[in-house]
Structures are given as C-alpha cells and as structure tokens.
Coordinates of C-alpha atoms in Angstrom, one line a residue:
X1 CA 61.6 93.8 76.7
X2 CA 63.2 96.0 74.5
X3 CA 67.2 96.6 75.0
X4 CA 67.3 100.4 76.6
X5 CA 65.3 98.7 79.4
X6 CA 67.5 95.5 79.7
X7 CA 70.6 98.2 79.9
X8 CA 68.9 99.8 82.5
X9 CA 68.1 96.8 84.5
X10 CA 72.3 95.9 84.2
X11 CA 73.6 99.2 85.1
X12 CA 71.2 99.1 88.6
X13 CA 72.1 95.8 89.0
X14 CA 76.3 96.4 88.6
X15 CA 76.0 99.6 90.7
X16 CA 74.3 97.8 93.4
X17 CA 76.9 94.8 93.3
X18 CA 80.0 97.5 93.4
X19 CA 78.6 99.4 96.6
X20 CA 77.0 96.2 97.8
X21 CA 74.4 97.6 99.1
X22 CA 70.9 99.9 97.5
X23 CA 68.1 100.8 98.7
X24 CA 64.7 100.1 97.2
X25 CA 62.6 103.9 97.1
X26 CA 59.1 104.4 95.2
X27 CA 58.9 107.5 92.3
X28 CA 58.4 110.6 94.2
X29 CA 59.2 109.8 97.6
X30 CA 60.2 112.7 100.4
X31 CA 64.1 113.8 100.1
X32 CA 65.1 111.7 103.7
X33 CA 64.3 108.3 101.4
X34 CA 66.6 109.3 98.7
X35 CA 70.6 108.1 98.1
X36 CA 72.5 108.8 101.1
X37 CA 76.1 110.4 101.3
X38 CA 78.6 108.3 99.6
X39 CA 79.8 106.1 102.0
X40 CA 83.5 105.2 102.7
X41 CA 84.0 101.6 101.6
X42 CA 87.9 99.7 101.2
X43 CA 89.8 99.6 97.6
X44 CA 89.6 95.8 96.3
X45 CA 92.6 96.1 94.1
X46 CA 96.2 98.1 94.6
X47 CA 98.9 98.1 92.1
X48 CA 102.1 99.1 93.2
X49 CA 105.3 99.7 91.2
X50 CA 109.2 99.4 92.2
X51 CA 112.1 100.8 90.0
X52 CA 115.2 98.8 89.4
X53 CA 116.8 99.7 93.1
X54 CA 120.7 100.1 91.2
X55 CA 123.4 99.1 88.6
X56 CA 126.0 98.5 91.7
X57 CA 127.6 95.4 91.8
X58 CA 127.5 96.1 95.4
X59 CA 124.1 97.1 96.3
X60 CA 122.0 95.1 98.4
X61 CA 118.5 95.6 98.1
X62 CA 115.4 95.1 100.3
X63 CA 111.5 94.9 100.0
X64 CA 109.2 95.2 102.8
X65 CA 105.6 94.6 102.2
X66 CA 102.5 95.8 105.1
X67 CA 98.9 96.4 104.4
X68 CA 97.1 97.4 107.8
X69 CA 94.1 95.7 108.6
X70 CA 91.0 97.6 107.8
X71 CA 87.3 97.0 108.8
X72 CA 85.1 96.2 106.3
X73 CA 87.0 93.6 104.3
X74 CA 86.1 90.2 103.5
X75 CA 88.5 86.8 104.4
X76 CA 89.8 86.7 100.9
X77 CA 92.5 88.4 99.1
X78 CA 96.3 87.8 98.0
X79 CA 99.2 90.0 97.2
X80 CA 102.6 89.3 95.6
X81 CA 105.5 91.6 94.1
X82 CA 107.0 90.1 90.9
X83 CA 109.3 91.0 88.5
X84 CA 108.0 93.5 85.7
X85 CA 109.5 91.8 82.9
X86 CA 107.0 88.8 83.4
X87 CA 104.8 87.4 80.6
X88 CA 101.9 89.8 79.4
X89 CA 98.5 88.5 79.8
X90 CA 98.5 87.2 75.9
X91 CA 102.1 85.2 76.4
X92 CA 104.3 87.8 74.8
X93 CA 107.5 89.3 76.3
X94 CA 107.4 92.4 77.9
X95 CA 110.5 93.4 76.2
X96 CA 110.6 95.7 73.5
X97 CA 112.3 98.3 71.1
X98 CA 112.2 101.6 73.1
X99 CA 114.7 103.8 71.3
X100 CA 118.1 105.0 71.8
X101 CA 117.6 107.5 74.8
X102 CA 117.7 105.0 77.6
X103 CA 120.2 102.0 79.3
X104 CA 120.3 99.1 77.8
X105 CA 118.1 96.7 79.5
X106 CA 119.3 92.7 80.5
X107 CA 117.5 90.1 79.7
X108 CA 115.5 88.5 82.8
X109 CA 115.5 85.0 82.7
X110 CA 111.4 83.8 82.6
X111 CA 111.6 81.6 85.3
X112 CA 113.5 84.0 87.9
X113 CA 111.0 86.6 86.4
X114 CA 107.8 84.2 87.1
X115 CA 109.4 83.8 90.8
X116 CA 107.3 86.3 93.6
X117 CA 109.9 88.4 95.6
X118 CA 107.4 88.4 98.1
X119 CA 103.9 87.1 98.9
X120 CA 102.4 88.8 102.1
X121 CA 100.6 85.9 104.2
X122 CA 98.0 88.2 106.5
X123 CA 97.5 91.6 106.9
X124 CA 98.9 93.5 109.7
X125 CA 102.6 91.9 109.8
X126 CA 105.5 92.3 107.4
X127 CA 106.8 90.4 105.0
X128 CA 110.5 91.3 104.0
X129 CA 112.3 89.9 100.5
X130 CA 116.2 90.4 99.5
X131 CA 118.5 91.0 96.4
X132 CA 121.9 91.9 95.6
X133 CA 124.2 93.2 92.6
X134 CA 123.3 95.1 89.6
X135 CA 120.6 92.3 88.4
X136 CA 117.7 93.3 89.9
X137 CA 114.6 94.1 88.1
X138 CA 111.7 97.0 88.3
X139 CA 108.8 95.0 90.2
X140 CA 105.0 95.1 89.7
X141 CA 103.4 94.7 93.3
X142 CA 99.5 93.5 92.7
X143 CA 97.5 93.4 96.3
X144 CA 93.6 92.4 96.1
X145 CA 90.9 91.8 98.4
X146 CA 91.7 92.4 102.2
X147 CA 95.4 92.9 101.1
X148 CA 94.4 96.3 98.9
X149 CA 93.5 98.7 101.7
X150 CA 96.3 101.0 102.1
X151 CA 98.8 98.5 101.0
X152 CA 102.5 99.9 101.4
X153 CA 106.0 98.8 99.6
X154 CA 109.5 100.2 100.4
X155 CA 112.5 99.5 98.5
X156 CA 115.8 99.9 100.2
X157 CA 118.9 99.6 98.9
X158 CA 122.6 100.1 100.5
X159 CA 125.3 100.8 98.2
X160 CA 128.7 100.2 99.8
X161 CA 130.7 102.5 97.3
X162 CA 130.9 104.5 94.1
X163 CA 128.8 107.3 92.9
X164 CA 125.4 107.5 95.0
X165 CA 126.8 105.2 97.5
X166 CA 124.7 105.2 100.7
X167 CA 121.4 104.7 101.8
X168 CA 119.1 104.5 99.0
X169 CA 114.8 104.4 99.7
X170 CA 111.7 104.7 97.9
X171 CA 108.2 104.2 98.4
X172 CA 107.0 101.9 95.2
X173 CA 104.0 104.0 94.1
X174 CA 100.7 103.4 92.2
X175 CA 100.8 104.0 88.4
X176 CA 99.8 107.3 87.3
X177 CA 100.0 109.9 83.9
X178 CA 101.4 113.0 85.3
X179 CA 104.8 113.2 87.6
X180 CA 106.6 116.3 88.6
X181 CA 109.8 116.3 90.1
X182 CA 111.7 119.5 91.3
X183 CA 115.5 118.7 92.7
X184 CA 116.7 116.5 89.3
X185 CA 120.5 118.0 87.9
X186 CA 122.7 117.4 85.5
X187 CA 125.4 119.1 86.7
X188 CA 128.7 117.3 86.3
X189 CA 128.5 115.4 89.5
X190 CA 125.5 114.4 89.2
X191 CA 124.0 111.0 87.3
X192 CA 120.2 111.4 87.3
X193 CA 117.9 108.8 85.8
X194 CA 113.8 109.4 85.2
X195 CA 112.8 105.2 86.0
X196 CA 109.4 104.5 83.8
X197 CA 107.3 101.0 84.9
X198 CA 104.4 99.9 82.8
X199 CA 102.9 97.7 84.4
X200 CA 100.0 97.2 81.5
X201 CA 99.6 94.8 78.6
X202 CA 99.9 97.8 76.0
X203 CA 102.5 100.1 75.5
X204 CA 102.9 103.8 77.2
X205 CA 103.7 106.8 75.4
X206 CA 105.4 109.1 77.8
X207 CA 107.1 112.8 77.0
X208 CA 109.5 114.1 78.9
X209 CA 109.9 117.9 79.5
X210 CA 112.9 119.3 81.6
X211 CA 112.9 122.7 83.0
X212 CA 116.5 124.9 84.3
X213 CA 116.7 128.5 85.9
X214 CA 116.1 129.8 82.3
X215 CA 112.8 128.3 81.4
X216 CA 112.4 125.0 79.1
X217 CA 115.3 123.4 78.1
X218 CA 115.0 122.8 74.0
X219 CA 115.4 118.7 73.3
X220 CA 113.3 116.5 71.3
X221 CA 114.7 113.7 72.2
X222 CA 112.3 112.9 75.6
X223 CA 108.9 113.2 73.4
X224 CA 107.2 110.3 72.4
X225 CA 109.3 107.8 74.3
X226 CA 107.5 104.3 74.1
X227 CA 107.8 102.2 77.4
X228 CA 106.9 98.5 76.3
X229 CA 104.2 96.9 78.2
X230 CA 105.6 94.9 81.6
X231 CA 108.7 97.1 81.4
X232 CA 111.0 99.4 82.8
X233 CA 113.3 101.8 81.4
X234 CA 116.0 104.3 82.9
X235 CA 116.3 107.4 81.3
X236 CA 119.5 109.1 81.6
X237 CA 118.7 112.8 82.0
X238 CA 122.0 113.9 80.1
X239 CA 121.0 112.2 77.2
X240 CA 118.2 114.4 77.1
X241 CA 120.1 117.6 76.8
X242 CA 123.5 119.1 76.7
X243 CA 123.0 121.5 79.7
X244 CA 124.2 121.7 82.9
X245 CA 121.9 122.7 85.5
X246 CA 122.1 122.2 89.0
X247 CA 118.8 122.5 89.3
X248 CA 116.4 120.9 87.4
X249 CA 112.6 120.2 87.1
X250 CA 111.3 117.2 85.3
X251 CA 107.8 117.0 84.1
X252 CA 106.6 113.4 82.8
X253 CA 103.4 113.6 81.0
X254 CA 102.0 110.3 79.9
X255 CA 100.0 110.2 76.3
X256 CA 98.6 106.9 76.1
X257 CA 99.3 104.3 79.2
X258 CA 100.2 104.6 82.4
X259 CA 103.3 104.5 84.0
X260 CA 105.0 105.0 87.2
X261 CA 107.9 107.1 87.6
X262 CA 110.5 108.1 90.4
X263 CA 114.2 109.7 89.6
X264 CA 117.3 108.2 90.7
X265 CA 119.8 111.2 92.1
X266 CA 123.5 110.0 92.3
X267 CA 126.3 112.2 93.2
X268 CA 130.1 111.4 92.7
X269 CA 130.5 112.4 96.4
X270 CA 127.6 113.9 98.5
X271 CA 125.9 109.8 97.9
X272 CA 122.6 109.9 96.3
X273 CA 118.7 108.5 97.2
X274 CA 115.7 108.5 95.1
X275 CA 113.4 111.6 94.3
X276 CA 109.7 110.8 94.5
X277 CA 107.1 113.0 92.7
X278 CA 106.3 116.5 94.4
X279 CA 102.6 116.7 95.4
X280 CA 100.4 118.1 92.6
X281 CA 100.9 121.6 92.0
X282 CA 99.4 124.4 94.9
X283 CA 99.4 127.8 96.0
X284 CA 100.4 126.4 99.6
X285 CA 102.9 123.5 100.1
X286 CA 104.3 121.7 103.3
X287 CA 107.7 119.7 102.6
X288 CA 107.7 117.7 106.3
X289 CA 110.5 115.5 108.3
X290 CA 114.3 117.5 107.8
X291 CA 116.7 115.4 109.6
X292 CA 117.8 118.3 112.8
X293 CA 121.4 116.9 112.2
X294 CA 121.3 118.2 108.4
X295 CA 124.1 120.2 107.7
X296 CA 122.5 121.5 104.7
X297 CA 119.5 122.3 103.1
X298 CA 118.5 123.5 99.6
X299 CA 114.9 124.0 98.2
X300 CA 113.7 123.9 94.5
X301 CA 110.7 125.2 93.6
X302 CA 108.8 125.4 90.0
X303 CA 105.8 126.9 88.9
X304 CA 104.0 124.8 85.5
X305 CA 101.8 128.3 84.7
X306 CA 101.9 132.1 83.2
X307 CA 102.1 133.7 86.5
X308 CA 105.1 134.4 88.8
X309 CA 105.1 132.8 92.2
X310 CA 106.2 134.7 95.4
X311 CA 105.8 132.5 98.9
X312 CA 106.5 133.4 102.2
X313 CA 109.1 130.7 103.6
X314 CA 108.4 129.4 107.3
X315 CA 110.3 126.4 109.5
X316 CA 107.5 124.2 111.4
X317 CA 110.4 124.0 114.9
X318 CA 109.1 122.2 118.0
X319 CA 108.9 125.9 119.7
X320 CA 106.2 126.9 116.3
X321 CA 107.1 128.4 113.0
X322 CA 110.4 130.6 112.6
X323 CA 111.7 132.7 109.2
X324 CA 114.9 131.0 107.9
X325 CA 117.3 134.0 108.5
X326 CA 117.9 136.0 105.0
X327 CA 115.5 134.0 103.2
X328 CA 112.0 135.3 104.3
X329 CA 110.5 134.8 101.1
X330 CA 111.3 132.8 97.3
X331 CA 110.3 134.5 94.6
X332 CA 109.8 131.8 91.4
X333 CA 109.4 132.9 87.8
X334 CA 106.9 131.2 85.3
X335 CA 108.4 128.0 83.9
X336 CA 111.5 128.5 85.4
X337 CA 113.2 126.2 87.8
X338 CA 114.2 128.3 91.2
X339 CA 116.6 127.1 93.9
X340 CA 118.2 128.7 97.2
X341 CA 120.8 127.2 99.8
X342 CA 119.0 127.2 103.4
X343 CA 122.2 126.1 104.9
X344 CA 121.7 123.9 108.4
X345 CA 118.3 125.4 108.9
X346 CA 116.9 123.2 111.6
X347 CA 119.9 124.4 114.1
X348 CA 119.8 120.7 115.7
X349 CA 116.4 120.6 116.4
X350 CA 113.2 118.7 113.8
X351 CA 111.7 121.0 111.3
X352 CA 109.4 120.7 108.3
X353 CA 109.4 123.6 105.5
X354 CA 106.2 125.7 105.0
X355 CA 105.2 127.4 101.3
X356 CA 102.6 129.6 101.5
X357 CA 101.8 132.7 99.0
X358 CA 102.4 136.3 100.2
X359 CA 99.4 137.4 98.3
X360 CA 98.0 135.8 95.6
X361 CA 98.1 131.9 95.3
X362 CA 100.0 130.6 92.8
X363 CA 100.3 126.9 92.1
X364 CA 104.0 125.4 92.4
X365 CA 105.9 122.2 93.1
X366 CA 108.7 122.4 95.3
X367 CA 111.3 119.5 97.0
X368 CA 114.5 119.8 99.5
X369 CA 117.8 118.1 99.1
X370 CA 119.2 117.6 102.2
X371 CA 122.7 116.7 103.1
X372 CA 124.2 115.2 106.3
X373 CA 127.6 114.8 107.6
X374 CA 130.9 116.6 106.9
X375 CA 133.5 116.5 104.3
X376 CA 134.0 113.1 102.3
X377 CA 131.5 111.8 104.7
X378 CA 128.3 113.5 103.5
X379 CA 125.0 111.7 102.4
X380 CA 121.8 112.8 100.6
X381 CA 118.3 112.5 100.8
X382 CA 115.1 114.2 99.0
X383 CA 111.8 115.6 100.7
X384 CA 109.2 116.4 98.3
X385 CA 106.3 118.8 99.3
X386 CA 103.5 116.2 99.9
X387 CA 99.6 115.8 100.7
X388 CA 98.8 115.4 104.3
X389 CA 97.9 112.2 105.9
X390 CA 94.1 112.4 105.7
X391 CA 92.8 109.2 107.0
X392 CA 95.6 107.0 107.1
X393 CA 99.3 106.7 105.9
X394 CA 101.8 103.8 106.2
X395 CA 105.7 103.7 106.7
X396 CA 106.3 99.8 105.7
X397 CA 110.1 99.4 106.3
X398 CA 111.4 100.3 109.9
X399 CA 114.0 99.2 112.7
X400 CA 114.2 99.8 116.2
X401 CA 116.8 101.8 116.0
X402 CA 117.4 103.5 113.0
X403 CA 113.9 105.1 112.7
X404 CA 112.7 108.7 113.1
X405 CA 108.9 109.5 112.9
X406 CA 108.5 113.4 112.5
X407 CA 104.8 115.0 112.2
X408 CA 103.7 118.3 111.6
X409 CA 100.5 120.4 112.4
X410 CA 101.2 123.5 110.4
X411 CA 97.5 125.0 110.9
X412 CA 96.0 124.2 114.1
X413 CA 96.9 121.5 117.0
X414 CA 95.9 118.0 115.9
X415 CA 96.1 114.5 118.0
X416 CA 97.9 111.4 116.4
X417 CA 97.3 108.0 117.0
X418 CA 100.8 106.1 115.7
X419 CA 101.0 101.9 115.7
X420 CA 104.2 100.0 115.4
X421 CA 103.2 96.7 114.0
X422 CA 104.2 93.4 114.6
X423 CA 107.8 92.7 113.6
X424 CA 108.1 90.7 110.0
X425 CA 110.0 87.5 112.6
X426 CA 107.8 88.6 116.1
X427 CA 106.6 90.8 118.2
X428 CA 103.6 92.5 118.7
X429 CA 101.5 95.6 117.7
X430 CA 101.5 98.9 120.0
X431 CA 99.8 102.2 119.8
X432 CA 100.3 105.8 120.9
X433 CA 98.7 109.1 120.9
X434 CA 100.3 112.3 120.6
X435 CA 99.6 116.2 120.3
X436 CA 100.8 118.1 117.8
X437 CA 100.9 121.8 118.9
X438 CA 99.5 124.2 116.0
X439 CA 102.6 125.2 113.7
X440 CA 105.1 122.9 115.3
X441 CA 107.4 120.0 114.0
X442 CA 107.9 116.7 116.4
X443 CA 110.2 114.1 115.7
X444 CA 108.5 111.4 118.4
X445 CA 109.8 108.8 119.7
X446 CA 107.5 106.0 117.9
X447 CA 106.6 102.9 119.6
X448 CA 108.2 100.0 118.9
X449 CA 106.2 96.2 118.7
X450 CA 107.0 94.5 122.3
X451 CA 109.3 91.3 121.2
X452 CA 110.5 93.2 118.1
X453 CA 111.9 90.9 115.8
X454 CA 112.9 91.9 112.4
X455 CA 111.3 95.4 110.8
X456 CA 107.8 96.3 111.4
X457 CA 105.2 99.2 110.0
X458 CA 104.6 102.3 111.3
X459 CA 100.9 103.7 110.6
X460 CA 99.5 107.2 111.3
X461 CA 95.8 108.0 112.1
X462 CA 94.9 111.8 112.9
X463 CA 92.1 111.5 115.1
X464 CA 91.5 115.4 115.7
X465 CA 92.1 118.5 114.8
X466 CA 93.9 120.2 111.8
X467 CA 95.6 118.0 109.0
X468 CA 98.7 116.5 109.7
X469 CA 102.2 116.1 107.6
X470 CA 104.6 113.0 108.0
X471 CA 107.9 111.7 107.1
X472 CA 110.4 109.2 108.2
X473 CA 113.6 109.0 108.1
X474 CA 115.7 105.5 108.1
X475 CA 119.2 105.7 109.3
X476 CA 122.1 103.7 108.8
X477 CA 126.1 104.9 109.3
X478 CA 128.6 102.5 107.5
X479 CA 132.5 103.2 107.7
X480 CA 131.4 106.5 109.3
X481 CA 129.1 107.4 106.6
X482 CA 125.8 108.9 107.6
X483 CA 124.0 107.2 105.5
X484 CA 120.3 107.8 105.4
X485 CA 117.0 108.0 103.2
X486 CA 113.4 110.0 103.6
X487 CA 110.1 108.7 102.8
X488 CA 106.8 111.2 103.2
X489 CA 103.7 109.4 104.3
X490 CA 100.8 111.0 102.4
X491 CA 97.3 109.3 102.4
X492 CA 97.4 105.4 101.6
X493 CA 94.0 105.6 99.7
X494 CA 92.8 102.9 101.4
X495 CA 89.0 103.8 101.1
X496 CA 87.0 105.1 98.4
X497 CA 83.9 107.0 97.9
X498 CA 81.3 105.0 96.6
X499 CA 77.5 106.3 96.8
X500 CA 74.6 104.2 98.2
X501 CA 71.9 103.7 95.2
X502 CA 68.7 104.4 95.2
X503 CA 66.5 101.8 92.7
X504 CA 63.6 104.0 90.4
X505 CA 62.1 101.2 88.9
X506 CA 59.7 103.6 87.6
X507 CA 62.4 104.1 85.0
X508 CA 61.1 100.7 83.4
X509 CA 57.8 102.2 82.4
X510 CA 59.0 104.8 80.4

C-alpha cells in the first residue's frame, strides 16, 4: 500500500472520528445518498480569558462561572479558571521581557498561581470565586467536554474609591487576532488601559493602532508589542501618544499569536467599567440594553475603510423606534473617530440604539458610554454594538435584585424563551417566554430560580421570529453611588458546523 493511499485512509478515518458519525455510499450513487447538511454538533473545548480586574487596594473582585446544559454531550468533561501566569506546558515561566510601554507586572507566586480560582462541578449551576486588593492576576479559564458548550465567565469587581471607583464588569472572552474598540480617551480624566492575555505557550506579537477625530494618531511605540506566552500586560494608552482625545478608537491587530484583549476606562470622577470589543465592522449595527435611568448618553462611531459613513440614528423604545431629537442622522468620516452627546435619550423608559445606513452601506464600529446619576454621584458603563443572540447567549453573574434583562427585536417580532438557573448555594431553575414586538426595546422582568440562594445564570433562546439583541445590566448603589456595569449577550458558540462524511472508497483504486 503505497503512502497517498494510507493518507487517504487517515484523513477518512479522523473526519469520521471528529463528526462521529459517516456514512458508507458506493461511486456514483443518486444525489439523496450523498453528504447531508452539516449538522449542528457541541464545541469540546472553550478557552476563556479574564484581565487583571484592578490596581485598587480596595477592589473586591468576583468570578462566576455557568455552562448551560446542552444535548448531545457526553458524561465527561472539566473546567477550571487559573491564573495566567502558570507554568507553560515545557516548565518555563510565563514571564517575560515585553518592553517599556506597559505597567510593570508582580511577580505571582507559583503555588498561588497553580491554585484554580474556580473549578465548576456540573453544568447548569454556578460556581462563584473571590479576590481582593491590587494582587490579582489576568486568568486563563479552560472548559472541555460537557463543560465547553456555551460556557460563560463574568468578572466583577467593586471599587470603593479613587479614580474608576464603582461597579466594574466584564465578560472574560475567547482569544482572538483582531479587536476594535470605539469609546477609549485619553483626555485628562481619563486612565485607559488596552489588557493583552496570551494564553499560548509562544509569544504574541500584537500592534496597536489608535484613531482621534483627525484620523491616525502618529506613534510607533504600540507596533510590534511582544506579549510573553501565559501573560498579561496593561497598556497604558497615554504612553502610546501625547494627544488628548476624548474620543478614541483602538484597533489591536495580532501578528503572530493570539491574544485576548478588553480596555479598562477609568475616570477621576464619572467612575469607570470595562470596554469590550465592538462587533466586527457593518453597514448596520444594534448597540442594545441603555439603562432608562441614564442621565446621559454619548455614541462613538469609526469607520476602518476609504469611504465615509452616514447612518440614520433610531431608539428601539417599548412604544417602537423613535429619532433622538436633533440627531437624526451621524455622519462618520474615513479613519476618523466620530462622537455625539445624546443626552438622557431613553426619557425614563428601556431603549437600545439602532445604526443603519441612509443609502449606501458602509461598514463601521460604534459603542455608547453611558452615565447615571447626578453630580459627584455619577457612574459609567459601556455598550458596544454587538451580534444578536442566534441560538443561545448566557448572562453568568446575576442577583435577585440588582439585575435588568433588556431584549430587543429591531426587525420583526420575535418570541424569547429566558431561564434563570439554579442559584450557585440553591434554588432551582425556571423558564419564561416573551414577545418582543417588531422594533421595540423590553427591559423584562426575568425569572428568578424558586429558593434563590446566591447568583444564578440568565440564558436566552429565541425560539421565533426575527433575531434578537440582549444586554444586562447589574446594579449596585454604595454611599449613594449608582454604581453599575453592562454586559451584551451575543451568541455563546456553543455548537458548531460539522458536515456528515460520505466514505468513496473508490478513491483507493486510483
């Protein structure tokens, strides 16, 4: 047997033992023998990465881990979030020389590093960890098995005082090699940090690009930055230029690696929260879940290519979609960063912003930064434009209180099934369907497990009709501080495509 056919005979044999199943069809067969459709089958392995939550000596910091059970997966599986400063796969530190643009980094001792925050016991309850002061470390979350499926990580961190005191939140995302993030500043209040993970045994190479009202700002400073494998470094983003711009748009493009990447928005008084990535760029956006208490509203919007952007600007209400008063439309210019005070838009009532172009579609990022409360009592948060639910997204970290589901249906009516978990210390799951009218906004009042005890998951299902936007908002007022953090729930990627093989042995005889 000579070795094209023995390469043959593996590659049939691997694809049949990824989609775990193939069916056997003879040469020239009719067309209703041959492959099927790809068929929907669950992820086996989910890597998940946390930045360091804060440099606060008074922040304390929480992690809640939930994977939702999901047919179709086997009894085995486990799932832990560890530091990622732990020992590389050949024995080595993670540490490493990165250059002089970022914080310094502590040293983690190995055997608090080796330590799991938190190991999830069974799918479909929470499991909750804790930290405190300016210690703790970027994690590396690693979920395999029947844990994988559409596992979800918060990070939640209160900081009692100082700049970005508040309510502090972020989803821990997957590893990826192209961010964008519209709503970054370095204006003088403002202390913004791009957080890089590598979660890999080799090093990324990641540029940074930064982009004001004026176009690219000129620095040479964010290209080539080397993140050293099982690391994490902050970059401060007014190391990376001597301009002030209230409105910035950071573009992190990784050449060799993969990293993840969120930015860390602190404010000397308005508080501060994390910035997640916008969605991928798109002639349309939807940027869902503004607070109806928010006393203020701006929206940033950049466009990556040669062509201007003009977008008609629309508020998803509970009545349908309104035009903000005076700012009917947002014109963006190529490779320049655009933002526009919408002031309390939402008038007391749940809202969602929708993007779309007034005639020809140009792709664009876009994010909100919204502020709540009055005077030296004012808190921030972020909402990123984001991808809509598709099958199934996951809000890990909720209370029974503080919670606020909001879901939009910008197109055409859809029907939402929502489940409130068990509680991470008891309870038990519950589930509720709602309508989302075509064009509308809902904040709903989302089930809560009977017997709650401790936080619990909220996970959305669209079971009809057009696609559906989420957010949630976690709330939590200290010394009259309206503290407060928003998370967008896009698809959890739970499943993935995988096409059912067809075997030619008739391949062998050639």
């Amino acid at each position: 047997m000579n070795r094209t056919t023995i390469s043959l005979i593996a590659g049939t044999a691997a694809l049949a033992a990824i989609t775990g199943f193939a069916s056997l069809t003879a040469p020239g067969t009719s067309g209703a023998d041959t492959a099927k459709a790809a068929a929907e089958l669950p992820v086996e392995r989910t890597t998940l990465l946390c930045p360091q939550p804060s440099t606060s000596d008074l922040a304390d910091t929480s992690y809640t881990s939930f994977t939702p059970v999901t047919k179709g997966t086997g009894s085995d599986g486990t799932a832990q979030l560890q530091s990622a400063a732990e020992q590389s796969a050949d024995g080595t530190s993670g540490s490493g020389k990165t250059g002089g643009t970022k914080s310094g980094k502590k040293k983690v001792d190995k055997k608090k590093a080796d330590q799991p925050v938190l190991t999830p016991k069974e799918p479909g309850k929470p499991v909750t960890g804790d930290t405190s002061g300016a210690d703790a470390p970027a994690l590396v979350g690693t979920a395999e098995g029947r844990f994988a499926p559409g596992w979800a990580l918060q990070e939640t961190t209160e900081v009692a005082a100082g700049t970005g005191r508040g309510l502090q939140g972020v989803n821990c995302t997957a590893p990826d090699t192209e961010f964008w993030f519209p709503g970054a500043s370095t204006d003088a209040a403002r202390t913004d940090y791009v957080h890089l993970t590598n979660p890999d045994d080799s090093a990324a190479v990641v540029d940074i690009e930064l982009y004001g009202k004026n176009g690219a700002l000129k620095s040479t400073v964010g290209e080539g930055i080397t993140v050293a494998p099982h690391s994490s470094d902050p970059v401060l983003l007014s190391t990376l230029t001597d301009e002030k711009q209230t409105d910035l748009t950071v573009h992190v493009n990784v050449r060799s690696g993969r990293v993840g990447a969120a930015v860390q928005a602190l404010d000397d008084k308005l508080g501060g929260d994390w910035l997640a990535a916008s969605t991928d760029p798109a002639g349309s956006l939807v940027l869902p879940g503004i607070p109806k208490d928010a006393t203020s509203v701006r929206l940033i919007a950049f466009t990556p290519g040669d062509a201007d952007a003009d977008l008609k600007v629309r508020l998803a209400s509970p009545a349908g979609q309104i035009t903000p008063a005076g700012n009917e439309t947002l014109h963006v210019k190529a490779g320049m960063t655009t933002g526009v005070d919408l002031g309390p838009v939402t008038r007391g009532e749940a809202g969602s912003l929708v993007l779309t172009p007034t005639d020809k579609s140009v792709p664009v990022v876009a994010a909100l930064r919204v502020v709540r409360g009055k005077g030296d009592k004012q808190e921030t948060a972020f909402i990123p434009a984001t991808s809509p639910v598709g099958t199934r997204a996951t809000s890990a970290d909720n209370s029974g209180k503080g919670s606020t589901l909001s879901l939009a249906a910008p197109t055409r009516t859809a029907q939402v099934k929502v489940t409130a978990s068990a509680g991470s210390d008891g309870g038990t799951e519950v589930s509720r369907t709602y309508t989302i009218k075509a064009g509308t906004t809902q904040d709903i009042a989302a089930p809560v497990p009977n017997g709650l005890n401790g936080t619990y998951a909220l996970t959305v299902e669209p079971l009809s009709g057009g696609p559906v936007y989420a957010a949630r908002t976690l709330a939590a007022t200290e010394e009259g501080v309206p503290g407060f953090t928003v998370q967008t729930l896009p698809d959890d990627r739970g499943t993935v495509a995988v096409p059912e093989a067809d075997q030619d042995l008739s391949v062998l005889q050639r």
